[in-house]
Tab-separated table of C-alpha atoms in Angstrom:
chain	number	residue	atom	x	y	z
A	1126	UNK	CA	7.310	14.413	22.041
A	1127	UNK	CA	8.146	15.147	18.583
A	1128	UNK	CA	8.668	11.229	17.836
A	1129	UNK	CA	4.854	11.038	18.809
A	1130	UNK	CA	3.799	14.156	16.833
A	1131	UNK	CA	5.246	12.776	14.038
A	1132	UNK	CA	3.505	9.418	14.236
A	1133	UNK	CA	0.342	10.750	14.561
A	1134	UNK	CA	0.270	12.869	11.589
A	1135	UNK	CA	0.686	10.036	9.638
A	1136	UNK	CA	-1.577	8.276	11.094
A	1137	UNK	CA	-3.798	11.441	10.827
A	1138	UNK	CA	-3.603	11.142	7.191
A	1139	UNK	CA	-3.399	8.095	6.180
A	1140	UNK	CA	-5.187	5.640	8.874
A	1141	UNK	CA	-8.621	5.995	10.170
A	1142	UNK	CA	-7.208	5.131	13.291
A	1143	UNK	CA	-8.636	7.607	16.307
A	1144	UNK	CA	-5.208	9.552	16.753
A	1145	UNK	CA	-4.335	12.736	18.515
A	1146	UNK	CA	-4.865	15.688	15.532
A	1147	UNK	CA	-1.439	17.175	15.899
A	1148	UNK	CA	-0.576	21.082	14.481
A	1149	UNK	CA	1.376	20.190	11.346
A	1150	UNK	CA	4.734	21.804	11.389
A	1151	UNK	CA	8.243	21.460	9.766
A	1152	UNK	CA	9.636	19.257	12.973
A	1153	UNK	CA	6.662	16.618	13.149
A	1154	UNK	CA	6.747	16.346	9.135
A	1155	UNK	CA	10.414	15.961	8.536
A	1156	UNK	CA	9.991	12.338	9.162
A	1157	UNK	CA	6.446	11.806	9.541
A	1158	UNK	CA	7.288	8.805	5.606
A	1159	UNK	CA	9.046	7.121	7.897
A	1160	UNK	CA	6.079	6.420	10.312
A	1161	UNK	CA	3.777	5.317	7.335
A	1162	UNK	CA	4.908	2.023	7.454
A	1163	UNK	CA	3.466	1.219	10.798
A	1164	UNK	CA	0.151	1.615	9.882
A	1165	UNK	CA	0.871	-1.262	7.600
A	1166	UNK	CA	2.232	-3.145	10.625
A	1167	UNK	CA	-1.312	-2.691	12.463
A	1168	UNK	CA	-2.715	-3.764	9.177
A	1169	UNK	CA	-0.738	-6.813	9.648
A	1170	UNK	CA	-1.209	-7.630	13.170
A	1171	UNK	CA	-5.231	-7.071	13.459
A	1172	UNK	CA	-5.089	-9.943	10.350
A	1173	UNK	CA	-3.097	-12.177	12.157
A	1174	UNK	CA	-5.303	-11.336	15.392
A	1175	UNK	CA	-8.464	-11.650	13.346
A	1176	UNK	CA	-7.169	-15.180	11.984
A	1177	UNK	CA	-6.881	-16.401	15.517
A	1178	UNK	CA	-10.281	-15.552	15.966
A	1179	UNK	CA	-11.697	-17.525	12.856
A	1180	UNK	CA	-9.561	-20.546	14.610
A	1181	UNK	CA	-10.519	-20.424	17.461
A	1182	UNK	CA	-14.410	-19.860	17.068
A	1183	UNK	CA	-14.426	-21.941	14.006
A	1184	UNK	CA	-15.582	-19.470	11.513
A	1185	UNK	CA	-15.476	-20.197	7.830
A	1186	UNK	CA	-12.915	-19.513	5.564
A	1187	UNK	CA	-15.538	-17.070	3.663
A	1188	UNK	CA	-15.514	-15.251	6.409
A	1189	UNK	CA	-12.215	-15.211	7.967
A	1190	UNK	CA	-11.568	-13.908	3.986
A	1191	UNK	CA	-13.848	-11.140	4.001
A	1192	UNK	CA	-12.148	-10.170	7.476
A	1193	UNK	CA	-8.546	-10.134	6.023
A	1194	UNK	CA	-9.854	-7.416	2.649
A	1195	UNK	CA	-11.856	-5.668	5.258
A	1196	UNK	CA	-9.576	-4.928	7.866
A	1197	UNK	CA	-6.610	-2.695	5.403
A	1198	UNK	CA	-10.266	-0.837	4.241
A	1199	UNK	CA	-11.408	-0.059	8.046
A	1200	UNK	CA	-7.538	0.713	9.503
A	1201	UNK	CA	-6.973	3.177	6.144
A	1202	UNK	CA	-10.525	4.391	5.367
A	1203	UNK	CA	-10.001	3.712	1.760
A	1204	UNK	CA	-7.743	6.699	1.272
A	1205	UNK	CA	-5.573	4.311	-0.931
A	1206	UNK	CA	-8.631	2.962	-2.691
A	1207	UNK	CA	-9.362	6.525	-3.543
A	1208	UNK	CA	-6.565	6.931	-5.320
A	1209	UNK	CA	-6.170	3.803	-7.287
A	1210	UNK	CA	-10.070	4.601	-8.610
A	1211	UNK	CA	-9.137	8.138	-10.069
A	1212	UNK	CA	-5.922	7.169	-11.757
A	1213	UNK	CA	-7.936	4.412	-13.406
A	1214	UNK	CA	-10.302	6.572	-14.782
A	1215	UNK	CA	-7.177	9.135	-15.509
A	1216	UNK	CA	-5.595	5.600	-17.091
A	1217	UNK	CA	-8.889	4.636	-19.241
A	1218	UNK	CA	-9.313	7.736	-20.643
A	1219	UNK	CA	-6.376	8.037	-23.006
A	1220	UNK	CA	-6.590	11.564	-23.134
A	1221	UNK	CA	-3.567	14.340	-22.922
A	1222	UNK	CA	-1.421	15.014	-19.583
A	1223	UNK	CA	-3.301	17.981	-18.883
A	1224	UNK	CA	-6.724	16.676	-19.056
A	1225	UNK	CA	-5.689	13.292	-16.837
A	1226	UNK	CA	-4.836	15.346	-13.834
A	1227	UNK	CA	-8.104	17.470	-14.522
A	1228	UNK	CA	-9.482	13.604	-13.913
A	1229	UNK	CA	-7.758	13.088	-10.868
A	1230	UNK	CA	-9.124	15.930	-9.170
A	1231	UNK	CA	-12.873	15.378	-10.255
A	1232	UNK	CA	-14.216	13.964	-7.313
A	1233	UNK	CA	-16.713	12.461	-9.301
A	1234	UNK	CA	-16.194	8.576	-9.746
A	1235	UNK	CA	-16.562	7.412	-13.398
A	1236	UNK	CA	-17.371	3.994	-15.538
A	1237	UNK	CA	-13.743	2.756	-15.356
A	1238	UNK	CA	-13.119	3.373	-12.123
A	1239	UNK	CA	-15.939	1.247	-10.682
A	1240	UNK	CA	-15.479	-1.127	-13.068
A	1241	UNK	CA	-11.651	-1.217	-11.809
A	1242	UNK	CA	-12.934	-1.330	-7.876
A	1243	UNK	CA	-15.412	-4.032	-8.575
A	1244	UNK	CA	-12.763	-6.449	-10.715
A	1245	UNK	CA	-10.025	-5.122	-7.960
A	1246	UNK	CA	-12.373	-5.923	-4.845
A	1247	UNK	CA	-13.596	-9.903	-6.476
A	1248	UNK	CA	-9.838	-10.533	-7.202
A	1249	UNK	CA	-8.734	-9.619	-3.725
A	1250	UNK	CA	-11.510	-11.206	-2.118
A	1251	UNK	CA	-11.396	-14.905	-3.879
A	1252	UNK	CA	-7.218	-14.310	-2.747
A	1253	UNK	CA	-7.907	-14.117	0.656
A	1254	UNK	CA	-10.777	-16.986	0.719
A	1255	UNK	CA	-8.277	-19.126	-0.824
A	1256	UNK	CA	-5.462	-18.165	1.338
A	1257	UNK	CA	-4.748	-20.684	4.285
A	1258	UNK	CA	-3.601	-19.248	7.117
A	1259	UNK	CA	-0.542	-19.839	9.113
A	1260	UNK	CA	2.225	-18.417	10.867
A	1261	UNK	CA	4.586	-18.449	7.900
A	1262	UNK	CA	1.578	-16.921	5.429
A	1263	UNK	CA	0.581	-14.652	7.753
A	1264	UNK	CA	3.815	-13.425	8.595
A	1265	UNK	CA	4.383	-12.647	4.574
A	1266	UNK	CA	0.833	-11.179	4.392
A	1267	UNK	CA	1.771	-8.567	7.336
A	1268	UNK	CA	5.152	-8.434	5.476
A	1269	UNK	CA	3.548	-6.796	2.198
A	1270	UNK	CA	1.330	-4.233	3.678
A	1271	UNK	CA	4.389	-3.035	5.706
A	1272	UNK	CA	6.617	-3.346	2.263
A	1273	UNK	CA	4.073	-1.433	0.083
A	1274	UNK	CA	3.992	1.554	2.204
A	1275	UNK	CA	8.372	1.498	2.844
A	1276	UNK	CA	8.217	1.399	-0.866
A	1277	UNK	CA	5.509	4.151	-1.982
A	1278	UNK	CA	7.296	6.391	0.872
A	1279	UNK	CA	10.802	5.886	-1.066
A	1280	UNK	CA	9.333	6.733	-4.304
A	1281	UNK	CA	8.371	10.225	-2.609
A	1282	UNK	CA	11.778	10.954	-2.089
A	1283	UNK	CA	13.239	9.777	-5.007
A	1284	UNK	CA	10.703	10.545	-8.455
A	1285	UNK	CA	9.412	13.639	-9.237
A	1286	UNK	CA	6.602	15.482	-8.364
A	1287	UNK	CA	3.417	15.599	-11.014
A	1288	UNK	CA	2.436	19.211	-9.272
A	1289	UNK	CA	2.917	21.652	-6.730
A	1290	UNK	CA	-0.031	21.129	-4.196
A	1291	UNK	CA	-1.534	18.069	-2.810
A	1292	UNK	CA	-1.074	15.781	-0.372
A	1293	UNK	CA	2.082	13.658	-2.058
A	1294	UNK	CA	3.904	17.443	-2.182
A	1295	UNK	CA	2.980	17.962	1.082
A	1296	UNK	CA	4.890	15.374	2.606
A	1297	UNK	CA	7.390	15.224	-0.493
A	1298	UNK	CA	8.316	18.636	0.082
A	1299	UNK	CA	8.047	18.774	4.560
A	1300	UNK	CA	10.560	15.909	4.833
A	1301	UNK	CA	14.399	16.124	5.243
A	1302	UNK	CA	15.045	13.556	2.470
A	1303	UNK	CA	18.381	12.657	2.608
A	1304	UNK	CA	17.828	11.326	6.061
A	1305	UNK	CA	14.296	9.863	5.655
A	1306	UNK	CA	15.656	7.582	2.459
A	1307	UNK	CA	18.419	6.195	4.693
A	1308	UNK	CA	15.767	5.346	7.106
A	1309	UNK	CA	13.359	3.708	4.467
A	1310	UNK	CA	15.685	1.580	2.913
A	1311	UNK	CA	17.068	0.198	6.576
A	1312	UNK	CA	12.918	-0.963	6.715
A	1313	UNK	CA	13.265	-2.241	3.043
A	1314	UNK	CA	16.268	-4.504	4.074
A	1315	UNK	CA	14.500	-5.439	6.828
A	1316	UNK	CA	11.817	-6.405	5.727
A	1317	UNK	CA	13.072	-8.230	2.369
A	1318	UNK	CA	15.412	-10.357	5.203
A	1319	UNK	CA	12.144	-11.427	7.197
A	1320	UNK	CA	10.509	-12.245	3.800
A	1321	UNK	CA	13.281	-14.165	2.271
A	1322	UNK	CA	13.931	-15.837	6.072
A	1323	UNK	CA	10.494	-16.830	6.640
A	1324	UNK	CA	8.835	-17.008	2.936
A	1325	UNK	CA	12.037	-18.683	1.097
A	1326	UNK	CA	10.855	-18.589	-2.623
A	1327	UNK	CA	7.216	-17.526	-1.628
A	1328	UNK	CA	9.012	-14.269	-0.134
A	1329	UNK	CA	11.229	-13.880	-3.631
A	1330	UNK	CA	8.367	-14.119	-5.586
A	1331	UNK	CA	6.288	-11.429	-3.320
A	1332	UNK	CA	9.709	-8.954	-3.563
A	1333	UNK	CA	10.090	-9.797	-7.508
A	1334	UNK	CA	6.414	-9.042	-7.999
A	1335	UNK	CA	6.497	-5.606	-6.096
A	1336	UNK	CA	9.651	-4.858	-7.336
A	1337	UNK	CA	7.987	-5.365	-11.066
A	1338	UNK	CA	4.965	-3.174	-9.767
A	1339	UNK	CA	7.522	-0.521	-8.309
A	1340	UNK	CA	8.579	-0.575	-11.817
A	1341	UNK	CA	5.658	0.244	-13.357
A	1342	UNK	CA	4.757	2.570	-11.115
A	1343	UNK	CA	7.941	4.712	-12.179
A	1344	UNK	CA	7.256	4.390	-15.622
A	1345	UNK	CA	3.357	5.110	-15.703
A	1346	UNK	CA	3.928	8.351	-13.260
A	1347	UNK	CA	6.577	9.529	-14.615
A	1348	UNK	CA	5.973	9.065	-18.726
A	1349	UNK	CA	1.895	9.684	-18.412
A	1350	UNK	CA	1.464	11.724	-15.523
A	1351	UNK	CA	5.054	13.753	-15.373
A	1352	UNK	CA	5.755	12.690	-11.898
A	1353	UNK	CA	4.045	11.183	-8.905
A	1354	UNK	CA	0.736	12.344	-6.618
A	1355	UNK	CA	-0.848	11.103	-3.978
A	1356	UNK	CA	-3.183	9.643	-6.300
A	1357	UNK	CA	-0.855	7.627	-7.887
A	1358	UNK	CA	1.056	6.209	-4.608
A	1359	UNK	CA	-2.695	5.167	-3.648
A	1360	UNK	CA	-2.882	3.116	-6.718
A	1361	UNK	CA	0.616	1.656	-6.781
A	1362	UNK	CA	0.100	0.527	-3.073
A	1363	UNK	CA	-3.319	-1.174	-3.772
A	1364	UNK	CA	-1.293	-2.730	-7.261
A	1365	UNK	CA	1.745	-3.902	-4.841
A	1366	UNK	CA	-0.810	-5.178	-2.070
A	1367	UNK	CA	-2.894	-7.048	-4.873
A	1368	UNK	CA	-0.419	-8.511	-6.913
A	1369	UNK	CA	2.091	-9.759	-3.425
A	1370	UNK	CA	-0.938	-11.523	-2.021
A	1371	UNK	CA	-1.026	-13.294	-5.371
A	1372	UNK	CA	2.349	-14.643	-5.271
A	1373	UNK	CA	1.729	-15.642	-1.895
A	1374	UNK	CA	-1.293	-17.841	-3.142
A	1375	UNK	CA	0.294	-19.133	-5.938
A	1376	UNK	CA	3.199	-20.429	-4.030
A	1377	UNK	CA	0.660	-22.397	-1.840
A	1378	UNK	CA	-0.620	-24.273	-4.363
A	1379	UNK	CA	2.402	-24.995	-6.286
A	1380	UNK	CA	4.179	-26.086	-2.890
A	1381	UNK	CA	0.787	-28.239	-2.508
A	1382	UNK	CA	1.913	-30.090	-5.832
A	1383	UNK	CA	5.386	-30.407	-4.918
């Protein structure tokens, strides 16, 4: 029962999904980063599923595109999308510590951060137009929504906090650590096999890009923000997401020229 508590508080939080609304408490939270990742699994699947559908009804690519940046929007709500907005408006301001986290909790949306969405949601959609679909690409593509969730979950456990309240402390602070981190980097291997099995150099260059994102991430919440939020993992995720599903592109065309 608690396995199935557990799941749906994180799927409470950070799907859209119609779930049971659980009573948080310390047994259901203690693991409830390790159940993240499957909401990027059903991000995964309903693209592949959605693909079939543009196959088999002959839809155009336009469309079966729109599907694949719609579907991680409708399955999350835009919870992630949320985040990456404020901490580009915390980014673009260049102002002091103190008065970036005073951004991050206006829940007003500024200049930069529209401007950010509307470059962010053009990029991402002209990536999945161009993307053509198989069972190898959409394997990797379900591969890096699963991967950007194992990874934002590790960083939970393993940088330091911006604050004491929100959701990232929340679940930072509710979960037995030590145990969750073994767990989270059994799905990391696992899912850096499948992508290095099934993508070959397309699934090195999706792990060395989100590894160099994961990177950044560290440095940006940790030097300009003193620590992480759930802010913050919103906008690595939607960085990791973004920048995979460019490697993943890029690979088809140069494997088009070889």
């Amino acid at each position: 029962m608690t396995v199935f508590e557990t799941i749906a508080v994180a799927f409470a939080m950070f799907s859209a999904l119609p779930v049971p609304q659980p009573v948080w408490n310390a047994k259901n939270m203690r693991f409830a980063l390790c159940a993240f990742p499957l909401i990027g699994l059903i991000i995964g699947v309903l693209c592949a599923v959605w693909s079939s559908v543009c196959v088999f009804f002959g839809f155009p690519d336009i469309l079966r595109g729109a599907g694949y940046c719609l579907i991680p929007i409708l399955v999350t709500g835009g919870i992630h999308l949320d985040g990456y907005a404020d901490t580009s408006d915390a980014l673009s301001s260049y102002a002091s510590q103190e008065k970036r986290h005073e951004i991050l909790r206006d829940p007003h949306c500024g200049a930069f951060a529209v401007i950010r969405l509307l470059v962010y949601g053009i990029a991402d959609f002209a990536l999945c137009v161009t993307l053509i679909p198989s069972r190898r690409t959409l394997l990797c593509l379900g591969c890096s929504f699963v991967l950007s969730r194992v990874l934002s979950a590790l960083a939970l456990t393993v940088l330091p906090l911006a604050k004491n309240t929100g959701l990232a402390h929340t679940f930072a602070s509710s979960a037995d650590k030590r145990h969750v981190r073994m767990i989270l980097i059994i799905y990391l291997a696992a899912v850096c096999a499948v992508l290095l099995f099934v993508g070959s150099l397309t699934g090195l260059l999706m792990l060395m890009t989100s590894a160099l994102v994961c990177w950044r991430y560290r440095t940006v919440a940790v030097k300009t923000f003193g620590g992480v939020s759930g802010d913050l993992a919103g906008w690595f995720l939607q960085k990791a997401e973004i920048w995979m599903l460019t490697g993943l592109v890029l690979m088809q065309f140069v494997e088009k020229m070889i």
